[in-house]
mmCIF file of C-alpha atoms in Angstrom:
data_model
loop_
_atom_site.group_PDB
_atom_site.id
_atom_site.type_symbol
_atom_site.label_atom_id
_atom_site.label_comp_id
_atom_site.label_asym_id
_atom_site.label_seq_id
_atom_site.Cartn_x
_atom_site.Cartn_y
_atom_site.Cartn_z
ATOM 1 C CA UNK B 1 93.288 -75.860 99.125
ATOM 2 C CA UNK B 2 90.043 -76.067 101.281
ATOM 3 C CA UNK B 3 91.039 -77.537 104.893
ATOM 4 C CA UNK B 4 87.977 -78.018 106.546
ATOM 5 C CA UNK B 5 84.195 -78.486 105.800
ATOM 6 C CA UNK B 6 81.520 -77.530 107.989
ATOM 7 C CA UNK B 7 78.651 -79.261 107.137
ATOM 8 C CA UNK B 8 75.415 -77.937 108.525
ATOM 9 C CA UNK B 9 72.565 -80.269 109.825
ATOM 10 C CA UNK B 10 70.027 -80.486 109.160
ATOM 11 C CA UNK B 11 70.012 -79.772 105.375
ATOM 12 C CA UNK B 12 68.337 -81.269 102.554
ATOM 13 C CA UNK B 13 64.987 -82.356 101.758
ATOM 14 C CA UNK B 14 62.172 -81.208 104.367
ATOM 15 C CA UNK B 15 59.272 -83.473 105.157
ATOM 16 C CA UNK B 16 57.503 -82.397 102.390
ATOM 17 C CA UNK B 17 59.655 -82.780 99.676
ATOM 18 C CA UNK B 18 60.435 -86.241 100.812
ATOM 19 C CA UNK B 19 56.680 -86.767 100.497
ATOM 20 C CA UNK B 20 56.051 -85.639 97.474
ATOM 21 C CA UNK B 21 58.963 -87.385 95.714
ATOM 22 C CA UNK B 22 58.068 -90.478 96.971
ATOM 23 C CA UNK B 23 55.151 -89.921 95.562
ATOM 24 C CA UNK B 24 55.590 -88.975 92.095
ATOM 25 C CA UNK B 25 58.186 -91.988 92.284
ATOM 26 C CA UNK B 26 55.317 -94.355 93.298
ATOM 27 C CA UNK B 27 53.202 -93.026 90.219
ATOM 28 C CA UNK B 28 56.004 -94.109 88.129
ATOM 29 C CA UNK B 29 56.108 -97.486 89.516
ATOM 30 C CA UNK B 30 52.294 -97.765 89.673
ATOM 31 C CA UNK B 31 51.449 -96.086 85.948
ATOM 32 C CA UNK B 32 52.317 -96.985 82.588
ATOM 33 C CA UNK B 33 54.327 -94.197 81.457
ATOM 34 C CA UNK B 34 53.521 -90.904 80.722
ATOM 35 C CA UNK B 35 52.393 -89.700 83.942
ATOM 36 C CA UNK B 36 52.279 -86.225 84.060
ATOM 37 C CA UNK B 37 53.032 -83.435 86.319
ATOM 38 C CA UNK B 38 51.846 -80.065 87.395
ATOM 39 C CA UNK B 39 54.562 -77.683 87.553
ATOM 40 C CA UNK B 40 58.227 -78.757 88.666
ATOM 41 C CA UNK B 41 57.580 -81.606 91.324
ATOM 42 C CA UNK B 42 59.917 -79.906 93.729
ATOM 43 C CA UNK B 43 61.843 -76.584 92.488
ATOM 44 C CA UNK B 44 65.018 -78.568 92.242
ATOM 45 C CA UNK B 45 66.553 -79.011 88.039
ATOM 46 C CA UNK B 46 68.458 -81.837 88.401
ATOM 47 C CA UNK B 47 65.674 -83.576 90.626
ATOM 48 C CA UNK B 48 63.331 -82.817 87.746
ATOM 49 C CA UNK B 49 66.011 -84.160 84.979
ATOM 50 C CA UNK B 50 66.052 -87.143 86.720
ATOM 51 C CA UNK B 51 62.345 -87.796 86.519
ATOM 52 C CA UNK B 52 61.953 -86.511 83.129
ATOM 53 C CA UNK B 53 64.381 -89.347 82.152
ATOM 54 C CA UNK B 54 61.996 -91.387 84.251
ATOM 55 C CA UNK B 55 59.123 -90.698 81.493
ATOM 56 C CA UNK B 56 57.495 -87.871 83.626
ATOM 57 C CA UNK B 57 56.306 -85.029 81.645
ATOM 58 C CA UNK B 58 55.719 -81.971 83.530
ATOM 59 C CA UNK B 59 52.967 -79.147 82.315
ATOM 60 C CA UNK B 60 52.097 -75.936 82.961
ATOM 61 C CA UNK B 61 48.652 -76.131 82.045
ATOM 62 C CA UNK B 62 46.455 -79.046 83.105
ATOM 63 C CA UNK B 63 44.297 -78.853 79.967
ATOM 64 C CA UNK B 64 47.619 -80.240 78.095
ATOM 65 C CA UNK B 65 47.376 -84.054 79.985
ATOM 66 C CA UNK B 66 45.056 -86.251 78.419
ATOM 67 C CA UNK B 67 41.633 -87.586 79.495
ATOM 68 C CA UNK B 68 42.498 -90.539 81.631
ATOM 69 C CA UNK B 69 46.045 -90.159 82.519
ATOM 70 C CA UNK B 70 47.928 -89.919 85.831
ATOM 71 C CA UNK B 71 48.373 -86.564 87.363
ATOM 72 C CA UNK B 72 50.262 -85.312 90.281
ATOM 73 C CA UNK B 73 50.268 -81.923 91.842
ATOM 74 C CA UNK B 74 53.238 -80.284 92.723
ATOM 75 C CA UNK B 75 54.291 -79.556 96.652
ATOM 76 C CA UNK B 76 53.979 -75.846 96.408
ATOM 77 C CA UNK B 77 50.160 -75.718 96.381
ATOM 78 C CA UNK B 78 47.666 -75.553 93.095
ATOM 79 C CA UNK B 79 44.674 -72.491 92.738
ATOM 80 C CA UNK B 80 41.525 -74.415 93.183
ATOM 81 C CA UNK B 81 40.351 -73.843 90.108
ATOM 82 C CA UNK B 82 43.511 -75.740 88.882
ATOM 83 C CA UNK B 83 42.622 -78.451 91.008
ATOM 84 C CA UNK B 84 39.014 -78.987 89.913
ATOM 85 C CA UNK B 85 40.286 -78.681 86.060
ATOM 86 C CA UNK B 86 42.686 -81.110 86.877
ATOM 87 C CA UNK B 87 39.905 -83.323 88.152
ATOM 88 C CA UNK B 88 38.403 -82.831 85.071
ATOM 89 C CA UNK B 89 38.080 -86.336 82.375
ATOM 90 C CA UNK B 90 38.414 -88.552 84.680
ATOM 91 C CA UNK B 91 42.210 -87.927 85.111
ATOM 92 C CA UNK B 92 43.804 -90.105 88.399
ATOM 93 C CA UNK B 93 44.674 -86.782 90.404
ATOM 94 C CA UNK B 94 47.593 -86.840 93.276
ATOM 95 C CA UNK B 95 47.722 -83.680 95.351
ATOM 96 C CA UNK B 96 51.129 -83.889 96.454
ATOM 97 C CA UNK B 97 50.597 -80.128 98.183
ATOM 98 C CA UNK B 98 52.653 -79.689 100.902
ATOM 99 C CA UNK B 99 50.857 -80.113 104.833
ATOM 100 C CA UNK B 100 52.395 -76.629 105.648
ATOM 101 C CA UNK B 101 51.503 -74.867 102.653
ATOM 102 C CA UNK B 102 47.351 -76.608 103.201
ATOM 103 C CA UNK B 103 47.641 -74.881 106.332
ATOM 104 C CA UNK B 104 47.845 -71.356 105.129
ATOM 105 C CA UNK B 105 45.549 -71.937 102.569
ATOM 106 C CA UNK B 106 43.198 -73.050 105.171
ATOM 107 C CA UNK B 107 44.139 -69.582 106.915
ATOM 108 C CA UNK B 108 43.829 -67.266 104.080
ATOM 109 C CA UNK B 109 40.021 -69.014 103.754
ATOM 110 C CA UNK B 110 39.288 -68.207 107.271
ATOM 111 C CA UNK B 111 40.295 -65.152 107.511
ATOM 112 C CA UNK B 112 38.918 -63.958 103.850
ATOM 113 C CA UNK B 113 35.531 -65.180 104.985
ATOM 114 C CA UNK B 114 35.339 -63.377 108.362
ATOM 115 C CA UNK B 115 36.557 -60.112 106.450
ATOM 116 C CA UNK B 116 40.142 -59.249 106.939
ATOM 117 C CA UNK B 117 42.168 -57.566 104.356
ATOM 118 C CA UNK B 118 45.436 -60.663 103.767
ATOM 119 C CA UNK B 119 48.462 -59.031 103.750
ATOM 120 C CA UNK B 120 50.595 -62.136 101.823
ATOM 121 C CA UNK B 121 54.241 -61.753 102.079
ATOM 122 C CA UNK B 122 55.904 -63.617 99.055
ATOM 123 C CA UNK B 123 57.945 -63.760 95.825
ATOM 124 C CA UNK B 124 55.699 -62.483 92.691
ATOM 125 C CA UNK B 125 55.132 -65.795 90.293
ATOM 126 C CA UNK B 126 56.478 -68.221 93.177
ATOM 127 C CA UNK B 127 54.413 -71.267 92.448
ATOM 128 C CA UNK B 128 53.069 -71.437 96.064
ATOM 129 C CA UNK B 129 52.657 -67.506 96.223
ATOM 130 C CA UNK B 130 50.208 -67.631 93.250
ATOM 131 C CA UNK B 131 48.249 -70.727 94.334
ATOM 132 C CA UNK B 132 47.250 -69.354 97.624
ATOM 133 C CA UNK B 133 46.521 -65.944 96.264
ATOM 134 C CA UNK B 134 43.874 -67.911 94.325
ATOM 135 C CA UNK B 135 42.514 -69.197 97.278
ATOM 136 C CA UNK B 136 41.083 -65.916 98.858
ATOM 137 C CA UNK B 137 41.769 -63.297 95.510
ATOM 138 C CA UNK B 138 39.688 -60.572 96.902
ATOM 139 C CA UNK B 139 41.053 -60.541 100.128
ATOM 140 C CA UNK B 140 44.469 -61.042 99.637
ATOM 141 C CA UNK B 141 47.154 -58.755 98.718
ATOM 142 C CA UNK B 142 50.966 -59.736 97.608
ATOM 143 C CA UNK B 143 53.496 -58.135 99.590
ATOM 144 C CA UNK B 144 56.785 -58.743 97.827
ATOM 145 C CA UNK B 145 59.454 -59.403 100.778
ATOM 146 C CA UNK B 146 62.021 -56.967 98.961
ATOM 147 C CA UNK B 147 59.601 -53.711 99.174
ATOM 148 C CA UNK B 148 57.785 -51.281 101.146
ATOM 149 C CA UNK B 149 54.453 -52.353 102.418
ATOM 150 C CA UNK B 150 52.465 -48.864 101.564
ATOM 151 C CA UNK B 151 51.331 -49.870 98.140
ATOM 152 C CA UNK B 152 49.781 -52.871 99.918
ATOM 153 C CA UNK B 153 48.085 -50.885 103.213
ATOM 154 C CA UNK B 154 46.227 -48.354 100.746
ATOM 155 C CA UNK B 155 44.242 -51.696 100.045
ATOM 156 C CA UNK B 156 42.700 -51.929 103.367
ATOM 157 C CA UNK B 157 39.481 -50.671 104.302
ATOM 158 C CA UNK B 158 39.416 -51.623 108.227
ATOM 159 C CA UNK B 159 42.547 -51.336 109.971
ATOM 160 C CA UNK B 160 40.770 -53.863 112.652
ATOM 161 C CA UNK B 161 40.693 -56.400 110.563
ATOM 162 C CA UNK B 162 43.820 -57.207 109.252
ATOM 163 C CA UNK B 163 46.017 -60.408 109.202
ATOM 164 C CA UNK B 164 49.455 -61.291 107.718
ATOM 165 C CA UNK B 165 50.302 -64.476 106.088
ATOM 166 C CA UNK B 166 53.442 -65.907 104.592
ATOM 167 C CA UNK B 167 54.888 -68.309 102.231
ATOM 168 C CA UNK B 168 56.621 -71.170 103.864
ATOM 169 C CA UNK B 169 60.408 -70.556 102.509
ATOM 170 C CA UNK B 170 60.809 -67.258 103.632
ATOM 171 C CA UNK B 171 64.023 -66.295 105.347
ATOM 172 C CA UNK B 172 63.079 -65.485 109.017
ATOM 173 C CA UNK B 173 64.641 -62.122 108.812
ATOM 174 C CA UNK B 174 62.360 -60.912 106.002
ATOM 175 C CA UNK B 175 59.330 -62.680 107.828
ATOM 176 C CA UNK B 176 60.284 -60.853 110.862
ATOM 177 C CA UNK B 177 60.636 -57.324 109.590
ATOM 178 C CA UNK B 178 57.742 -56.837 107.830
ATOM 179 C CA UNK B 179 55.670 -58.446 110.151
ATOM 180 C CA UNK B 180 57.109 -56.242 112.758
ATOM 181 C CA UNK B 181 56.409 -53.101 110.454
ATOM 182 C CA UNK B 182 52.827 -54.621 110.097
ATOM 183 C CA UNK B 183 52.174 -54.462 113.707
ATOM 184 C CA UNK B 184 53.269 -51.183 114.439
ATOM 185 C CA UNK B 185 51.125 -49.939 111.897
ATOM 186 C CA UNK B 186 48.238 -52.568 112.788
ATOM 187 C CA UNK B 187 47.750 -52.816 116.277
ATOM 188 C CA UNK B 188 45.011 -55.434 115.958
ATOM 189 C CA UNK B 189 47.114 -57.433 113.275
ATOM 190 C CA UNK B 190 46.344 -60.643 113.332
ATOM 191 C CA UNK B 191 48.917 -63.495 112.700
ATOM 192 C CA UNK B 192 49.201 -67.013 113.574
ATOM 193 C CA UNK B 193 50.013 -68.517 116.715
ATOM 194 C CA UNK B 194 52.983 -70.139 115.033
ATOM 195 C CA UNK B 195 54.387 -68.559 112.190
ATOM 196 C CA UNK B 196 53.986 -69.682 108.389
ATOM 197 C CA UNK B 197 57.456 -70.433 107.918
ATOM 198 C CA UNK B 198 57.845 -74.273 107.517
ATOM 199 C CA UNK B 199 59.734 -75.334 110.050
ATOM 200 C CA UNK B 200 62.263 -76.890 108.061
ATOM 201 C CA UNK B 201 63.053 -73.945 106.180
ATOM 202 C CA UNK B 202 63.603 -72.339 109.866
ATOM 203 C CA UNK B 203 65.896 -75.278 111.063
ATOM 204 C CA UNK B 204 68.154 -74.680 107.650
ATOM 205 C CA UNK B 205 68.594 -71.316 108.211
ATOM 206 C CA UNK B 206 69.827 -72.122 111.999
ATOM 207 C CA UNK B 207 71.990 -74.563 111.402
ATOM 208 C CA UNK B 208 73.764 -72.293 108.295
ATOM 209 C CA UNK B 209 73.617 -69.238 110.873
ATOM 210 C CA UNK B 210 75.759 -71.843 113.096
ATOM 211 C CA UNK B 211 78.874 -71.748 110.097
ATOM 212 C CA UNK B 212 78.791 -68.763 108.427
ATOM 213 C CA UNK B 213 80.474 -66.888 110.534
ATOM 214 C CA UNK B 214 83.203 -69.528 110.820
ATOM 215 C CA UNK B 215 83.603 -69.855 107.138
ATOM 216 C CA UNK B 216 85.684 -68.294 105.224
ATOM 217 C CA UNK B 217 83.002 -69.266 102.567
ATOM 218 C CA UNK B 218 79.790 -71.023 102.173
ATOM 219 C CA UNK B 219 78.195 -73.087 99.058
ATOM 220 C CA UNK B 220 75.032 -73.479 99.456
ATOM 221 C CA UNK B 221 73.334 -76.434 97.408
ATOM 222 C CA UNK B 222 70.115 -75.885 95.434
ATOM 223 C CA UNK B 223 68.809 -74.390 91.922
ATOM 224 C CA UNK B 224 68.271 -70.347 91.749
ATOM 225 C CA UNK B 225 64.151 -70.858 91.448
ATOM 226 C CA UNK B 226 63.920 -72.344 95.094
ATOM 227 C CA UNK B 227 62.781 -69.630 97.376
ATOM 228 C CA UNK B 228 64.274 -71.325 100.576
ATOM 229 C CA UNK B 229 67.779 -72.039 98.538
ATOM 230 C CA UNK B 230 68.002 -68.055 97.610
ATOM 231 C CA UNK B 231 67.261 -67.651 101.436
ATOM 232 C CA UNK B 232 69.692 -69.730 102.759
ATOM 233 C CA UNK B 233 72.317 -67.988 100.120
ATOM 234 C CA UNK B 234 71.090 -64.349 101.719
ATOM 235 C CA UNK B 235 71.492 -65.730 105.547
ATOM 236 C CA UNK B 236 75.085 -66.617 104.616
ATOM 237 C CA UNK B 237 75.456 -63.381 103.255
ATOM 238 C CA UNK B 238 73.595 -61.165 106.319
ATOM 239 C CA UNK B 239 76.135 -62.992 108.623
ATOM 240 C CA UNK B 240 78.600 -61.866 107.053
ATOM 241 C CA UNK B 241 80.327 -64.543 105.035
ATOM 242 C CA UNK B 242 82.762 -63.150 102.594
ATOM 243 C CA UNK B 243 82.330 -65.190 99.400
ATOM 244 C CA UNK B 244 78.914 -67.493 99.178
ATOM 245 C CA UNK B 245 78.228 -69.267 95.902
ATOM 246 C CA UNK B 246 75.318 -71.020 94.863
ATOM 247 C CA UNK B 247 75.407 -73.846 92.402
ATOM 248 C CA UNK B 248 73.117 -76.937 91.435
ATOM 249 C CA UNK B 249 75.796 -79.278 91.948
ATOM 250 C CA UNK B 250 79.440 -80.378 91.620
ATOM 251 C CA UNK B 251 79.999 -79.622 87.755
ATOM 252 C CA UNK B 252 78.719 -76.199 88.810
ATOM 253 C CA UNK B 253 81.610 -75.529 91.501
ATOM 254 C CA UNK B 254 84.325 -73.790 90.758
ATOM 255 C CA UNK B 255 86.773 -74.163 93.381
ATOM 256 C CA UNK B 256 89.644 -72.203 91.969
ATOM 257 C CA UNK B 257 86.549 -69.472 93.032
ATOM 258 C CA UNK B 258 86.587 -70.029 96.815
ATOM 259 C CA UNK B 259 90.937 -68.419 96.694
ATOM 260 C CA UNK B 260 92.439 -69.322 99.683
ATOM 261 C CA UNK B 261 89.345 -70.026 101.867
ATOM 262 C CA UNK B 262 90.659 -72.451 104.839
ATOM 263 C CA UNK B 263 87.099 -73.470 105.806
ATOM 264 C CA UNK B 264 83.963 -73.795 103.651
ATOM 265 C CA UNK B 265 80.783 -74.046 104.852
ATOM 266 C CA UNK B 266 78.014 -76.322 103.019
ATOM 267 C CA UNK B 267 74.460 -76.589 103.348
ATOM 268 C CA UNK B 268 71.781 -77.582 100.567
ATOM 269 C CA UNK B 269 68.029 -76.237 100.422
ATOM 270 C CA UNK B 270 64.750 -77.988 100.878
ATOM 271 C CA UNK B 271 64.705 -79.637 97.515
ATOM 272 C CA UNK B 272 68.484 -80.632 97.166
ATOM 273 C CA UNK B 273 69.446 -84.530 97.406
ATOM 274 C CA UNK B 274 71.849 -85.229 99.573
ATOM 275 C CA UNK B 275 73.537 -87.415 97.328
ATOM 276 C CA UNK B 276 74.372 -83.678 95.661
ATOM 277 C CA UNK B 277 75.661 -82.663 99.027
ATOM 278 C CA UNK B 278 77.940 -85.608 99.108
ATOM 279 C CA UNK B 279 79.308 -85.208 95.951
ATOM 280 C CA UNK B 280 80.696 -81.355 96.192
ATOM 281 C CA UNK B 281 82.095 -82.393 99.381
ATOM 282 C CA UNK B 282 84.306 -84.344 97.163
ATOM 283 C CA UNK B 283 84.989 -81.874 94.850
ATOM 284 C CA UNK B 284 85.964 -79.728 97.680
ATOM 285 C CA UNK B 285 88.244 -82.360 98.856
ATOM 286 C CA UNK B 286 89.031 -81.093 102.419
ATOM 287 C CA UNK B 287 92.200 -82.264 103.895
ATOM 288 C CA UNK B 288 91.041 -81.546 107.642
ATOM 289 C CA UNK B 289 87.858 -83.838 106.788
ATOM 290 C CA UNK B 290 84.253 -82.556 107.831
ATOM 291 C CA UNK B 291 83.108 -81.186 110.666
ATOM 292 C CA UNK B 292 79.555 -81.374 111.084
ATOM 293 C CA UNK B 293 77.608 -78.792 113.051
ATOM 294 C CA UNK B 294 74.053 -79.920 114.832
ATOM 295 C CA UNK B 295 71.531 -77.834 115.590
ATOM 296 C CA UNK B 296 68.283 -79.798 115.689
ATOM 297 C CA UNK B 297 66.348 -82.940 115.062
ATOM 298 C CA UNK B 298 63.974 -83.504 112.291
ATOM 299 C CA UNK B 299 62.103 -86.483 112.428
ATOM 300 C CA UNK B 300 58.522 -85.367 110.566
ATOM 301 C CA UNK B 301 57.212 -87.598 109.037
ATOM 302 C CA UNK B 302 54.298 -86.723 105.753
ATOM 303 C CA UNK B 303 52.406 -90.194 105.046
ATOM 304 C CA UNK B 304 51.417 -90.073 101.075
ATOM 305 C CA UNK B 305 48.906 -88.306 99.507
ATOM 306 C CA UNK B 306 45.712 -89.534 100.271
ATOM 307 C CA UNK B 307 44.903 -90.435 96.888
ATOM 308 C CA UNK B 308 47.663 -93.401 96.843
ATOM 309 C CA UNK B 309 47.296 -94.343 100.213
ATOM 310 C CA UNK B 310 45.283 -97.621 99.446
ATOM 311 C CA UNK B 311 47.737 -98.301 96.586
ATOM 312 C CA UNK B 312 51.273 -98.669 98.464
ATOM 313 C CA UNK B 313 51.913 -100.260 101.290
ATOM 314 C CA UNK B 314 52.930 -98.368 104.479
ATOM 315 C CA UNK B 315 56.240 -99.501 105.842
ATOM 316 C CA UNK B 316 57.634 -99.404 102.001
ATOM 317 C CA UNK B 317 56.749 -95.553 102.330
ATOM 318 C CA UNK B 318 57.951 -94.876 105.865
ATOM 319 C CA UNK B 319 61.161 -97.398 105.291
ATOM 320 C CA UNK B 320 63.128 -95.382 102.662
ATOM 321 C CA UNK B 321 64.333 -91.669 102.171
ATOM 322 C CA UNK B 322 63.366 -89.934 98.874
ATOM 323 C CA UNK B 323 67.267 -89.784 98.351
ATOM 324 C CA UNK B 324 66.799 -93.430 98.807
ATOM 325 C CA UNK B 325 64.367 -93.660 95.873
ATOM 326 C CA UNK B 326 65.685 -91.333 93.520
ATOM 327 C CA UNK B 327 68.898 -93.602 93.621
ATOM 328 C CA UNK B 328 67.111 -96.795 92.662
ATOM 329 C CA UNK B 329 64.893 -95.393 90.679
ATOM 330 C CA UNK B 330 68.055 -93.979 88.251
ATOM 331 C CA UNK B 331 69.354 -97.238 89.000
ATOM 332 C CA UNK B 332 66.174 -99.414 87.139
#
């Protein structure tokens, strides 16, 4: 039987998740359905059921939503040429990207134009890995987190002009080592003045840092293609948790799984409700109750994408959570 929980804090959506599901949920309210969707909303499957149910069909390919019809862009950043396709037929486009993930495009542009080689550290076929490699193609090369970075440096013409960019759900330990190996091989690397990692993602990984090594396991809520979920599982593990399990939700925990842990740590990824959070809590069932463990604030706050801004008013956006939504949103 579990005894205690430690629940880390802050979990759960970031600032940009919470923007871009309130989004896509006021397309639903303002469209007739189908309104359509670029890629998973937020890399989250039972977020994405829920909208699906919700009459939003998500696409792959732009080309497949009809001339006319609502369109939203997922959070993890679109190539341009998607974008301009997109714009294409007079389609009502949302560009629900991400502020963070704008930023490093805007950084990759920079730098690409003023010559530097991009060294990109990322997961190959990440949606917001390949959209920013589109931004700057020539100049950017993929450095996959898990290998060496000598297949990449054989790239670069001018070891002056070199700069290192990342995608925003990184673990910090990966971030940190390569860039570290970067610089010692690059003395005139340049990086930005604050890192890439979204600052969320950073603020998760604290906060689970805080209980794994008071846990005698962790479960760590969030679906196996978010990047910042996977690196939240891997902190638990570097920290030396002895059993860490990753599942979607309650159905998917298996507590007989967790033996005789006395304490169980629980956090949730960037894209995980917290009505999720809430609910394997009770399947855990602690009899010592729940301990939670605060590290930092978060109080960002992502206004809409400009594109609806005229359409909703402000204090309905700002005055509920995206958990908030989703919940009466099933509940309609």
């Amino acid at each position: 039987m579990v005894g205690k929980v430690l629940l880390a804090e802050p979990r759960g959506f970031c600032a940009g998740v919470e923007m871009a599901i309130k989004a896509l949920a006021w397309m639903v309210r303002l469209f007739p359905p189908p309104v359509y969707c670029y890629h998973e909303i937020v890399h989250n499957r039972l977020v994405v059921e829920r909208f699906r149910e919700l009459g939003v069909v998500f696409v792959d390919d732009v080309r497949e939503v009809p001339a006319g019809a609502p369109l939203m862009l997922s959070a993890h950043g679109s190539a341009p040429e998607v974008v301009d396709a997109a714009r294409e037929e007079g389609r009502f486009v949302v560009n629900a990207v991400c502020p963070l993930v704008t930023k490093v495009h805007h950084e990759a542009r920079v730098r690409a134009k003023q010559g530097y080689t991009i060294l990109y550290v990322g997961h190959p076929g990440h949606d917001e890995a390949v959209g920013t490699l589109a931004v700057a193609p020539d100049a950017i090369r993929l450095v996959d987190h898990d290998t060496d970075l000598s297949s990449a440096l054989a790239t670069v013409s001018d070891p002056e002009k070199v700069a290192l960019l990342a995608q925003t759900t990184l673990a910090l330990h990966d971030w940190e080592g390569i860039r570290d190996d970067a610089r010692t091989r690059f003395p005139s690397l340049w990086t930005a003045a604050r890192n890439d990692l979204c600052f969320a993602t950073t603020n998760r990984q604290a906060a689970l840092s805080a209980i794994a090594t008071r846990a005698d396991a962790v479960v760590v809520i969030g679906s196996a293609n978010s990047s910042n979920t996977v690196a939240l599982a891997k902190v638990a593990e570097t920290a030396g948790c002895p059993k860490v399990l990753r599942v979607d939700g309650p159905d998917e925990l298996d507590v007989d799984a967790l033996g005789d842990a006395a304490v169980v740590g629980v956090t949730a990824g960037a894209s995980a409700p917290e009505d999720l959070v809430q609910a394997v809590i009770e399947r855990l069932g602690p009899a010592e109750g729940v301990e939670v463990v605060h590290v930092t604030e978060e109080d960002e706050y992502f206004p809409p994408p400009r594109e609806l801004r005229d359409l909703i008013p402000d204090d309905d956006d700002r005055g509920r959570t995206a958990s908030q939504v989703l919940e009466e949103l099933t509940r309609r």
